[in-house]
Amino acid sequence: MRWQRPTLSTETLISLGIAYLLLACNGGFWRSALADRAPGAADTWAFAAALLGLLAGLYFLALAPLATRRTVRPLLSLLIVAASAGAWYIDHYAVYFDRAMLRNVLATHWGEARELLNGSLVLHVLLFGLLPAALLWWPRLAERRWPRALGRRLAWAGAAAVLAVGSVIPVFADFASLMRNHREVRHLVTPGNLVAASIGTAWGRSHAPAGPRQPVGADAHLAPAWQQRQRPTLFVLVVGETARAQNFSLNGYARPTNPELARREVLNFPDATSCGTSTEVSLPCMFSPFGRRHYDEEAIRSHESLLHVLARAGFQVQWRDNQSGCKGVCEGLPQLALDHAAVEGLCPEGQCFDEVLLHGLDRVLADARGNLFIVMHQLGSHGPAYYRRYPAAFKRFSPACESDDLRLCSADEIRNAYDNSLLYTDHFLARVIDVLAARQDRFDTAMLYLSDHGESLGEGGLYLHGVPQAIAPEAQRHVPMVAWLSPAFRAGFGVDTDCLRARAAGPVSHDHLFHSVLGLLDVATRAYDASLDVFAGCRRAAVTPPKAPAPQSAL
């Protein structure tokens, strides 16, 4: 028997596509929206039906102006394929697709992106995306003259509006409560979340301020105390990636994830919090004077950063990167991308371990004239392929998850791989300290380490990071922060170590970075706020630096 192709109206095909999207590609949304309700209760089903009617009506109204007889199938095909991929990430990692998450996706380079592509995703998109999209092309679409087609479309749109309004009115109190207490669920409605994030991102970029960044600290200069210093300063700021404080043994974690730092005289800040839960948000924020307390994305991205202020004050600034760039923080300043440096022993499979950030540093220091401020941007513990972030010698906690699909691993295997990546970060930071200690014959040296955000390892069904700040778990906001100051630096800048250890025990955040670095390095500017300087109150009059130890190679 030969199958005959049915004939459908364009409006009917739109409705079928919407029904499929809402019922097959929104498991994460339905679970979250109905999480606090009894599964078998009549009011739960009534509320679910109301949400379905509301979303179906809104989707139809959104598609009605765009879906013509010629465009409806390509448009629905694109939405279904995109929704199937988005649904897979939501179901596997509890991802919330808002503007920040979309920016993360767009900023992800191929080395990171390929770790998020696996056979499970491909099979899911094939079965729930490409196959249903192909079925859209089977039925014939009825042809109508444009006056009749327009009248029919307006009638359907009117019915969709009635459906949307009529569905929500009977449950308006419950709906208002959901939107008030759990606004984040709107980022789970697929593909509406993808479309909204794309429009918002495009709108934001099209309205981004043109021209150079607005100056910050235009009056920046070295304070008079610098005239008493006999040697230049070498300061290294290490920006960590995806390190969460609760897995640092310096903060009381049971496993020895910081054995090398524990043997060095470091200052640990156990109560540090991040500005955001993704690199795209945190990195620009932590280098800005605005911070989370006065968070304004447009202002942050249109103004200069801490690095520009330091450069204006006379520091030679260099950004060394083993990740996805500086997100505009180092715009116009010297930067060196080392993530594909092809250094023997450090860059297997085209992606480098973090020790590559030390590659070539000898030449930089040998050629330096004056004060240096170097930023090292780690690959750190970037997931989901934690096992790719460390050499084999650091596979000490086992068995470790060695799959890019975390759902294929047990909770212990995921934690083992993640902790191994932190163990390697500990080793890398110890190497940075050793390099700085070996350069005390020429420089007053110091290091500050601070991660951009934390990570979820399956707690509460959440993986990775990027959950909206308002609902983000502590694991994604609580980050490690460690400082090392050489004896010559402490003496030259008058740092009271005992005072600072007591101060380090209190709460700090990314908001403190801008002002603390300026204060610690004695850079005078009206942009400086002493109330946000964690070193303020722990500095006294500088003394003559002690005799530096004999130099030794640490590279």
Coordinates of C-alpha atoms in Angstrom, one line a residue:
M1 CA 0.0 0.0 0.0
R2 CA 1.4 3.4 -1.0
W3 CA 1.4 6.1 1.6
Q4 CA -0.3 9.3 0.4
R5 CA 1.0 12.6 1.6
P6 CA -1.6 14.5 3.6
T7 CA -2.5 18.1 2.9
L8 CA -2.3 20.5 5.8
S9 CA -2.8 24.2 6.3
T10 CA 0.3 26.2 7.2
E11 CA -1.4 27.1 10.6
T12 CA -2.0 23.4 11.3
L13 CA 1.7 22.6 10.6
I14 CA 2.7 25.5 12.9
S15 CA 0.5 24.1 15.7
L16 CA 1.9 20.6 15.3
G17 CA 5.4 21.9 15.5
I18 CA 4.7 23.9 18.6
A19 CA 3.1 20.9 20.2
Y20 CA 6.2 18.9 19.5
L21 CA 8.5 21.6 20.9
L22 CA 6.6 22.0 24.1
L23 CA 6.0 18.3 24.8
A24 CA 9.2 16.7 23.6
C25 CA 11.9 19.4 24.1
N26 CA 11.0 20.9 27.4
G27 CA 11.5 18.2 30.0
G28 CA 13.7 20.5 32.1
F29 CA 11.1 23.3 32.1
W30 CA 8.2 21.0 33.1
R31 CA 10.2 19.4 35.9
S32 CA 11.2 22.8 37.4
A33 CA 7.8 24.4 36.9
L34 CA 6.0 21.5 38.6
A35 CA 8.7 20.6 41.1
D36 CA 6.8 21.6 44.2
R37 CA 3.5 20.0 43.2
A38 CA 2.0 16.6 43.9
P39 CA 2.4 14.6 40.6
G40 CA -1.1 13.1 40.7
A41 CA -3.1 16.0 42.0
A42 CA -5.8 17.5 39.8
D43 CA -4.6 21.1 40.4
T44 CA -1.1 20.0 39.2
W45 CA -2.5 18.8 35.9
A46 CA -4.7 21.9 35.6
F47 CA -1.7 24.2 36.2
A48 CA 0.4 22.2 33.6
A49 CA -2.4 22.5 31.1
A50 CA -2.6 26.2 31.7
L51 CA 1.1 26.6 31.2
L52 CA 0.9 24.5 28.0
G53 CA -1.9 26.7 26.7
L54 CA -0.1 29.9 27.5
L55 CA 3.1 28.9 25.9
A56 CA 1.4 27.4 22.8
G57 CA -0.5 30.7 22.3
L58 CA 2.5 32.8 22.7
Y59 CA 4.6 30.6 20.4
F60 CA 1.9 30.8 17.7
L61 CA 1.7 34.6 18.0
A62 CA 5.5 34.8 17.7
L63 CA 5.6 32.6 14.6
A64 CA 2.5 33.9 12.9
P65 CA 4.2 36.9 11.2
L66 CA 7.2 34.8 10.0
A67 CA 5.8 31.4 9.0
T68 CA 4.5 31.6 5.5
R69 CA 3.9 28.6 3.2
R70 CA 7.5 28.9 1.9
T71 CA 9.2 29.7 5.3
V72 CA 7.3 27.5 7.8
R73 CA 9.2 24.3 7.2
P74 CA 12.7 25.8 7.3
L75 CA 11.8 27.9 10.3
L76 CA 10.3 25.0 12.3
S77 CA 13.1 22.7 11.3
L78 CA 15.7 25.1 12.6
L79 CA 13.7 25.6 15.9
I80 CA 13.3 21.8 16.4
V81 CA 17.0 21.0 15.8
A82 CA 18.1 23.9 18.1
A83 CA 15.6 22.9 20.7
S84 CA 16.7 19.3 20.7
A85 CA 20.3 20.3 21.3
G86 CA 19.3 22.8 24.0
A87 CA 17.1 20.3 25.7
W88 CA 20.0 17.8 25.9
Y89 CA 22.3 20.2 27.7
I90 CA 19.5 21.3 30.0
D91 CA 18.7 17.6 30.9
H92 CA 22.3 16.6 31.3
Y93 CA 23.9 19.6 33.0
A94 CA 20.9 21.7 34.3
V95 CA 21.9 24.6 32.0
Y96 CA 19.9 27.8 32.0
F97 CA 20.1 29.5 28.6
D98 CA 20.1 33.2 29.3
R99 CA 22.2 35.9 27.6
A100 CA 25.2 35.2 29.7
M101 CA 25.1 31.5 28.9
L102 CA 24.8 32.3 25.2
R103 CA 27.8 34.6 25.4
N104 CA 29.7 31.7 27.0
V105 CA 28.7 29.5 24.1
L106 CA 29.7 32.1 21.5
A107 CA 33.0 32.7 23.2
T108 CA 33.9 29.1 23.5
H109 CA 36.8 28.1 21.3
W110 CA 36.9 24.8 19.5
G111 CA 39.2 23.1 22.0
E112 CA 36.5 23.6 24.7
A113 CA 33.5 23.1 22.4
R114 CA 34.5 19.7 21.2
E115 CA 34.5 18.4 24.8
L116 CA 30.8 19.2 24.9
L117 CA 30.1 17.3 21.7
N118 CA 29.7 13.5 22.2
G119 CA 27.8 10.5 20.8
S120 CA 24.9 10.9 23.2
L121 CA 24.3 14.5 22.0
V122 CA 24.5 13.5 18.4
L123 CA 22.1 10.6 18.8
H124 CA 19.7 12.8 20.7
V125 CA 19.7 15.5 18.1
L126 CA 19.3 12.9 15.4
L127 CA 16.3 11.3 17.0
F128 CA 14.6 14.3 18.5
G129 CA 15.8 17.0 16.1
L130 CA 16.7 16.0 12.6
L131 CA 14.1 13.1 12.3
P132 CA 11.1 15.2 13.4
A133 CA 12.4 18.1 11.3
A134 CA 12.5 15.8 8.3
L135 CA 8.9 14.8 8.9
L136 CA 7.8 18.4 8.5
W137 CA 8.5 18.1 4.8
W138 CA 6.3 15.1 4.2
P139 CA 2.8 16.8 4.2
R140 CA 1.7 19.1 1.4
L141 CA 0.7 22.6 2.3
A142 CA -2.6 24.0 1.1
E143 CA -2.4 26.9 -1.3
R144 CA -4.7 29.9 -0.8
R145 CA -5.0 33.4 -2.3
W146 CA -3.4 36.0 -0.1
P147 CA -6.6 37.8 1.1
R148 CA -8.1 34.5 2.3
A149 CA -4.7 33.4 3.7
L150 CA -4.4 36.7 5.6
G151 CA -7.9 36.4 7.1
R152 CA -7.2 32.8 8.2
R153 CA -3.9 33.7 9.8
L154 CA -5.5 36.6 11.7
A155 CA -8.3 34.3 12.9
W156 CA -5.8 31.8 14.1
A157 CA -3.7 34.5 15.8
G158 CA -6.8 35.8 17.5
A159 CA -7.6 32.3 18.8
A160 CA -4.0 31.9 20.0
A161 CA -4.3 35.2 21.9
V162 CA -7.5 34.0 23.5
L163 CA -5.9 30.6 24.4
A164 CA -2.9 32.3 26.0
V165 CA -5.0 34.7 28.1
G166 CA -7.7 32.3 28.8
S167 CA -5.3 29.7 30.0
V168 CA -3.5 31.9 32.5
I169 CA -6.4 33.7 34.1
P170 CA -7.8 30.7 36.1
V171 CA -4.3 30.0 37.5
F172 CA -3.0 33.5 37.7
A173 CA -2.1 33.4 41.4
D174 CA -0.1 30.3 40.9
F175 CA 1.5 31.6 37.7
A176 CA 2.4 34.9 39.4
S177 CA 4.0 33.0 42.3
L178 CA 6.1 30.9 40.0
M179 CA 7.3 34.0 38.1
R180 CA 8.0 35.9 41.3
N181 CA 9.8 33.1 43.2
H182 CA 11.3 31.1 40.3
R183 CA 11.9 33.6 37.5
E184 CA 14.8 31.5 36.3
V185 CA 12.4 28.8 34.9
R186 CA 11.8 31.0 31.8
H187 CA 15.4 30.3 30.8
L188 CA 14.4 26.6 30.5
V189 CA 11.6 27.1 28.0
T190 CA 13.1 25.8 24.8
P191 CA 13.6 27.2 22.1
G192 CA 12.1 30.4 23.4
N193 CA 15.1 30.8 25.7
L194 CA 17.6 30.4 22.8
V195 CA 15.7 32.9 20.6
A196 CA 15.4 35.5 23.4
A197 CA 19.0 35.2 24.4
S198 CA 20.1 35.6 20.7
I199 CA 18.0 38.7 20.2
G200 CA 19.2 40.2 23.5
T201 CA 22.8 39.5 22.7
A202 CA 22.5 40.9 19.2
W203 CA 20.6 44.0 20.5
G204 CA 23.3 44.5 23.2
R205 CA 26.1 44.2 20.6
S206 CA 24.4 46.6 18.2
H207 CA 24.0 49.2 21.0
A208 CA 27.5 48.7 22.4
P209 CA 29.4 52.0 22.8
A210 CA 31.4 52.8 19.7
G211 CA 35.0 54.0 19.9
P212 CA 37.7 53.5 22.5
R213 CA 36.9 52.5 26.1
Q214 CA 36.2 55.3 28.5
P215 CA 39.2 56.0 30.7
V216 CA 39.4 54.8 34.3
G217 CA 41.9 56.3 36.7
A218 CA 43.1 59.0 34.2
D219 CA 45.1 60.5 37.1
A220 CA 46.9 57.2 38.0
H221 CA 50.5 57.6 39.1
L222 CA 53.0 55.9 41.4
A223 CA 52.7 57.3 45.0
P224 CA 55.7 59.2 46.4
A225 CA 56.8 56.2 48.4
W226 CA 58.0 54.6 45.2
Q227 CA 61.0 57.0 45.2
Q228 CA 62.4 55.1 48.2
R229 CA 62.3 51.7 46.5
Q230 CA 65.6 50.4 45.2
R231 CA 64.3 47.7 42.8
P232 CA 61.4 47.3 40.4
T233 CA 58.4 45.2 41.2
L234 CA 57.3 41.9 39.5
F235 CA 53.6 41.1 40.3
V236 CA 51.9 38.0 38.9
L237 CA 48.1 37.8 39.0
V238 CA 46.9 34.2 38.2
V239 CA 43.2 34.1 37.1
G240 CA 42.0 30.6 37.9
E241 CA 39.3 28.8 35.9
T242 CA 36.4 26.9 37.4
A243 CA 38.1 26.3 40.8
R244 CA 35.7 26.0 43.7
A245 CA 36.9 26.9 47.2
Q246 CA 35.3 23.9 49.0
N247 CA 37.7 21.5 47.2
F248 CA 40.8 23.4 48.3
S249 CA 42.5 21.6 51.2
L250 CA 43.7 25.1 52.3
N251 CA 40.1 25.7 53.2
G252 CA 39.6 22.5 55.2
Y253 CA 38.8 20.0 52.4
A254 CA 39.7 16.6 53.6
R255 CA 41.7 15.6 50.6
P256 CA 45.2 17.0 50.1
T257 CA 44.5 19.0 47.0
N258 CA 47.0 21.7 48.0
P259 CA 50.1 19.9 49.2
E260 CA 52.7 22.2 47.5
L261 CA 51.0 25.5 48.5
A262 CA 50.8 24.2 52.1
R263 CA 54.6 24.0 52.1
R264 CA 54.9 27.6 51.0
E265 CA 54.3 30.8 53.0
V266 CA 51.0 31.7 51.4
L267 CA 48.1 33.8 52.6
N268 CA 44.8 32.1 52.1
F269 CA 41.4 33.8 51.8
P270 CA 38.8 31.1 52.7
D271 CA 35.7 33.2 52.2
A272 CA 36.0 34.7 48.7
T273 CA 33.0 35.0 46.3
S274 CA 32.8 35.7 42.6
C275 CA 31.1 38.4 40.6
G276 CA 29.4 35.8 38.3
T277 CA 29.2 32.1 37.5
S278 CA 30.8 32.2 34.1
T279 CA 34.0 33.6 32.6
E280 CA 32.1 35.9 30.3
V281 CA 30.6 37.7 33.3
S282 CA 33.2 37.4 36.0
L283 CA 36.4 38.2 34.1
P284 CA 35.3 41.7 32.9
C285 CA 33.6 42.3 36.3
M286 CA 36.5 41.4 38.5
F287 CA 38.9 43.8 36.7
S288 CA 36.5 46.7 36.7
P289 CA 35.9 49.3 39.4
F290 CA 32.1 48.7 39.3
G291 CA 32.0 45.0 40.5
R292 CA 28.9 43.1 41.5
R293 CA 27.8 45.7 44.0
H294 CA 27.2 48.3 41.2
Y295 CA 26.9 45.7 38.4
D296 CA 26.3 47.4 35.1
E297 CA 27.3 45.2 32.1
E298 CA 27.4 48.1 29.7
A299 CA 29.5 50.3 32.0
I300 CA 31.9 47.4 32.6
R301 CA 32.4 46.6 29.0
S302 CA 32.7 50.2 27.9
H303 CA 35.3 51.3 30.5
E304 CA 39.0 50.5 30.9
S305 CA 40.1 47.9 33.4
L306 CA 42.5 47.6 36.2
L307 CA 45.2 46.7 33.7
H308 CA 44.9 50.0 31.9
V309 CA 45.2 51.9 35.1
L310 CA 48.4 50.1 36.0
A311 CA 49.8 50.7 32.5
R312 CA 49.0 54.4 32.9
A313 CA 50.9 54.4 36.2
G314 CA 54.0 53.1 34.5
F315 CA 53.7 49.3 34.8
Q316 CA 54.6 47.1 31.9
V317 CA 51.5 44.9 31.6
Q318 CA 51.3 41.6 29.8
W319 CA 48.3 39.1 29.5
R320 CA 49.4 35.5 29.1
D321 CA 46.5 33.2 28.1
N322 CA 45.9 29.5 28.1
Q323 CA 42.1 29.9 27.7
S324 CA 39.6 31.9 25.7
G325 CA 41.1 35.4 25.8
C326 CA 40.8 38.3 28.1
K327 CA 37.2 39.3 27.2
G328 CA 38.3 42.9 26.5
V329 CA 40.1 43.3 29.8
C330 CA 43.5 43.7 28.2
E331 CA 42.3 45.5 25.0
G332 CA 45.2 47.5 23.5
L333 CA 47.7 46.0 25.9
P334 CA 50.4 43.3 25.2
Q335 CA 48.9 39.8 25.2
L336 CA 50.2 36.4 24.4
A337 CA 48.0 33.4 23.5
L338 CA 49.7 30.2 24.6
D339 CA 46.8 27.7 24.5
H340 CA 48.1 26.2 21.2
A341 CA 51.8 26.9 21.7
A342 CA 53.0 23.4 20.8
V343 CA 55.5 23.2 23.6
E344 CA 56.9 19.7 23.9
G345 CA 55.6 17.9 26.9
L346 CA 53.0 20.5 27.7
C347 CA 50.6 20.5 24.8
P348 CA 49.2 17.0 24.1
E349 CA 46.4 16.8 21.5
G350 CA 46.8 20.5 20.6
Q351 CA 45.7 21.7 24.0
C352 CA 48.2 22.9 26.6
F353 CA 48.6 22.3 30.3
D354 CA 48.8 25.5 32.4
E355 CA 52.6 25.3 32.9
V356 CA 52.8 26.6 29.3
L357 CA 52.0 30.0 30.9
L358 CA 55.6 30.0 32.2
H359 CA 57.0 29.3 28.7
G360 CA 59.3 32.1 27.5
L361 CA 58.9 34.0 30.8
D362 CA 62.7 34.0 31.3
R363 CA 63.1 36.2 28.2
V364 CA 60.4 38.6 29.3
L365 CA 62.1 39.0 32.7
A366 CA 65.5 39.3 31.3
D367 CA 64.4 42.1 28.9
A368 CA 62.3 43.9 31.5
R369 CA 63.1 47.5 32.4
G370 CA 60.9 48.8 35.2
N371 CA 57.9 47.4 37.0
L372 CA 56.1 44.3 35.6
F373 CA 52.5 43.2 36.1
I374 CA 51.8 39.9 34.4
V375 CA 48.4 38.1 34.3
M376 CA 48.3 34.4 33.7
H377 CA 44.8 33.1 32.6
Q378 CA 44.5 29.4 33.4
L379 CA 42.6 26.6 31.7
G380 CA 42.4 25.4 35.2
S381 CA 39.6 22.9 35.9
H382 CA 37.4 23.8 32.9
G383 CA 34.8 21.0 32.4
P384 CA 33.4 18.7 31.5
A385 CA 36.7 17.1 30.5
Y386 CA 38.5 17.6 33.9
Y387 CA 40.8 14.6 33.1
R388 CA 42.3 16.6 30.2
R389 CA 43.5 19.4 32.5
Y390 CA 46.4 17.6 34.2
P391 CA 49.4 15.4 33.2
A392 CA 49.3 11.7 34.0
A393 CA 51.6 12.3 37.0
F394 CA 48.7 14.1 38.8
K395 CA 46.2 11.3 38.4
R396 CA 46.3 10.6 42.2
F397 CA 42.6 10.3 43.0
S398 CA 41.1 7.4 41.2
P399 CA 39.2 6.0 39.5
A400 CA 38.8 9.3 37.6
C401 CA 36.0 10.1 35.1
E402 CA 37.6 10.0 31.7
S403 CA 34.5 10.9 29.6
D404 CA 33.3 14.2 28.3
D405 CA 29.7 13.1 29.2
L406 CA 29.6 13.4 33.0
R407 CA 26.4 11.4 33.1
L408 CA 28.4 8.3 32.2
C409 CA 30.5 8.6 35.4
S410 CA 29.7 8.1 39.0
A411 CA 29.8 11.0 41.5
D412 CA 33.1 9.7 43.0
E413 CA 34.7 9.5 39.5
I414 CA 33.7 13.0 38.7
R415 CA 35.1 14.3 42.0
N416 CA 38.3 12.4 41.5
A417 CA 39.0 13.9 38.1
Y418 CA 38.1 17.4 39.3
D419 CA 40.3 17.1 42.4
N420 CA 43.2 15.9 40.2
S421 CA 42.8 19.1 38.2
L422 CA 43.0 21.2 41.4
L423 CA 46.1 19.2 42.4
Y424 CA 47.7 20.3 39.2
T425 CA 46.6 23.9 39.8
D426 CA 48.3 23.6 43.2
H427 CA 51.5 22.5 41.4
F428 CA 51.3 25.3 38.8
L429 CA 50.9 28.0 41.5
A430 CA 53.8 26.5 43.4
R431 CA 55.9 26.8 40.3
V432 CA 54.9 30.4 39.8
I433 CA 55.9 31.1 43.4
D434 CA 59.3 29.4 42.9
V435 CA 59.9 31.4 39.7
L436 CA 59.2 34.6 41.7
A437 CA 61.3 33.6 44.6
A438 CA 64.2 33.0 42.3
R439 CA 64.0 36.5 40.9
Q440 CA 64.3 38.4 44.2
D441 CA 67.8 39.5 43.2
R442 CA 66.2 41.9 40.7
F443 CA 62.6 42.4 41.7
D444 CA 60.3 42.7 44.7
T445 CA 58.0 39.8 43.8
A446 CA 54.4 38.8 44.6
M447 CA 51.6 36.6 43.4
L448 CA 47.8 36.7 43.8
Y449 CA 45.6 33.9 42.7
L450 CA 41.8 34.2 42.3
S451 CA 39.4 32.0 40.4
D452 CA 36.8 33.4 38.1
H453 CA 34.0 31.2 39.3
G454 CA 33.3 27.8 40.9
E455 CA 31.7 24.6 39.6
S456 CA 28.9 22.2 40.3
L457 CA 29.8 18.5 40.3
G458 CA 26.3 17.1 40.4
E459 CA 24.9 18.5 43.6
G460 CA 21.2 19.0 43.3
G461 CA 21.4 17.7 39.7
L462 CA 23.6 20.6 38.6
Y463 CA 26.8 20.3 36.6
L464 CA 29.4 22.7 35.3
H465 CA 28.6 26.4 35.9
G466 CA 26.7 29.4 34.5
V467 CA 23.5 29.2 36.6
P468 CA 22.0 32.7 36.9
Q469 CA 23.6 34.6 39.7
A470 CA 20.3 35.0 41.7
I471 CA 19.9 31.2 42.1
A472 CA 23.5 30.0 41.7
P473 CA 24.6 27.5 44.3
E474 CA 27.5 28.3 46.6
A475 CA 29.7 25.9 44.7
Q476 CA 29.6 28.2 41.7
R477 CA 30.1 31.4 43.7
H478 CA 32.6 30.4 46.4
V479 CA 36.1 30.6 44.9
P480 CA 39.7 30.1 46.2
M481 CA 42.0 33.1 46.7
V482 CA 45.6 32.8 47.7
A483 CA 48.5 35.4 47.9
W484 CA 52.2 35.1 48.2
L485 CA 54.4 38.1 49.0
S486 CA 58.2 37.8 49.0
P487 CA 60.1 39.1 52.1
A488 CA 61.5 42.0 49.9
F489 CA 58.0 42.9 48.7
R490 CA 56.5 42.8 52.2
A491 CA 59.3 45.1 53.5
G492 CA 59.3 47.4 50.5
F493 CA 55.5 47.9 50.6
G494 CA 55.2 47.8 54.3
V495 CA 52.9 44.9 54.6
D496 CA 52.1 43.6 58.1
T497 CA 51.7 39.9 57.6
D498 CA 50.1 39.1 60.9
C499 CA 47.5 41.9 60.3
L500 CA 46.9 40.5 56.8
R501 CA 46.4 37.0 58.0
A502 CA 43.7 38.2 60.4
R503 CA 42.1 40.2 57.6
A504 CA 42.2 37.3 55.2
A505 CA 39.9 35.3 57.4
G506 CA 37.0 37.7 56.6
P507 CA 34.8 37.8 53.6
V508 CA 36.2 39.1 50.3
S509 CA 34.9 39.2 46.7
H510 CA 35.8 40.0 43.2
D511 CA 34.8 43.6 44.0
H512 CA 38.0 43.9 46.1
L513 CA 40.4 43.0 43.3
F514 CA 40.6 46.3 41.5
H515 CA 41.2 48.4 44.7
S516 CA 43.3 45.9 46.5
V517 CA 45.9 45.7 43.7
L518 CA 46.0 49.4 43.4
G519 CA 46.4 49.8 47.1
L520 CA 49.0 47.1 47.5
L521 CA 51.1 48.5 44.6
D522 CA 50.9 52.0 45.9
V523 CA 49.2 53.4 42.8
A524 CA 47.5 56.7 43.5
T525 CA 44.3 57.6 41.7
R526 CA 40.8 58.9 42.6
A527 CA 39.4 55.6 41.3
Y528 CA 40.8 53.9 44.3
D529 CA 38.4 53.0 47.2
A530 CA 40.2 52.1 50.4
S531 CA 37.0 50.5 51.8
L532 CA 37.4 47.8 49.1
D533 CA 41.1 47.2 49.6
V534 CA 41.7 44.0 51.6
F535 CA 45.3 45.1 52.3
A536 CA 44.3 48.6 53.7
G537 CA 45.1 48.9 57.4
C538 CA 47.8 46.2 57.1
R539 CA 50.4 48.5 55.5
R540 CA 52.9 50.5 57.4
A541 CA 55.9 52.7 56.5
A542 CA 58.2 50.8 54.1
V543 CA 61.6 49.6 55.3
T544 CA 64.8 48.8 53.5
P545 CA 64.3 45.4 51.8
P546 CA 66.3 42.6 53.2
K547 CA 69.2 41.2 51.2
A548 CA 67.8 39.0 48.5
P549 CA 68.9 35.3 48.3
A550 CA 71.2 34.1 45.6
P551 CA 69.3 33.6 42.3
Q552 CA 68.5 30.1 41.2
S553 CA 66.8 28.8 38.0
A554 CA 63.1 27.9 38.5
L555 CA 62.1 27.7 34.9

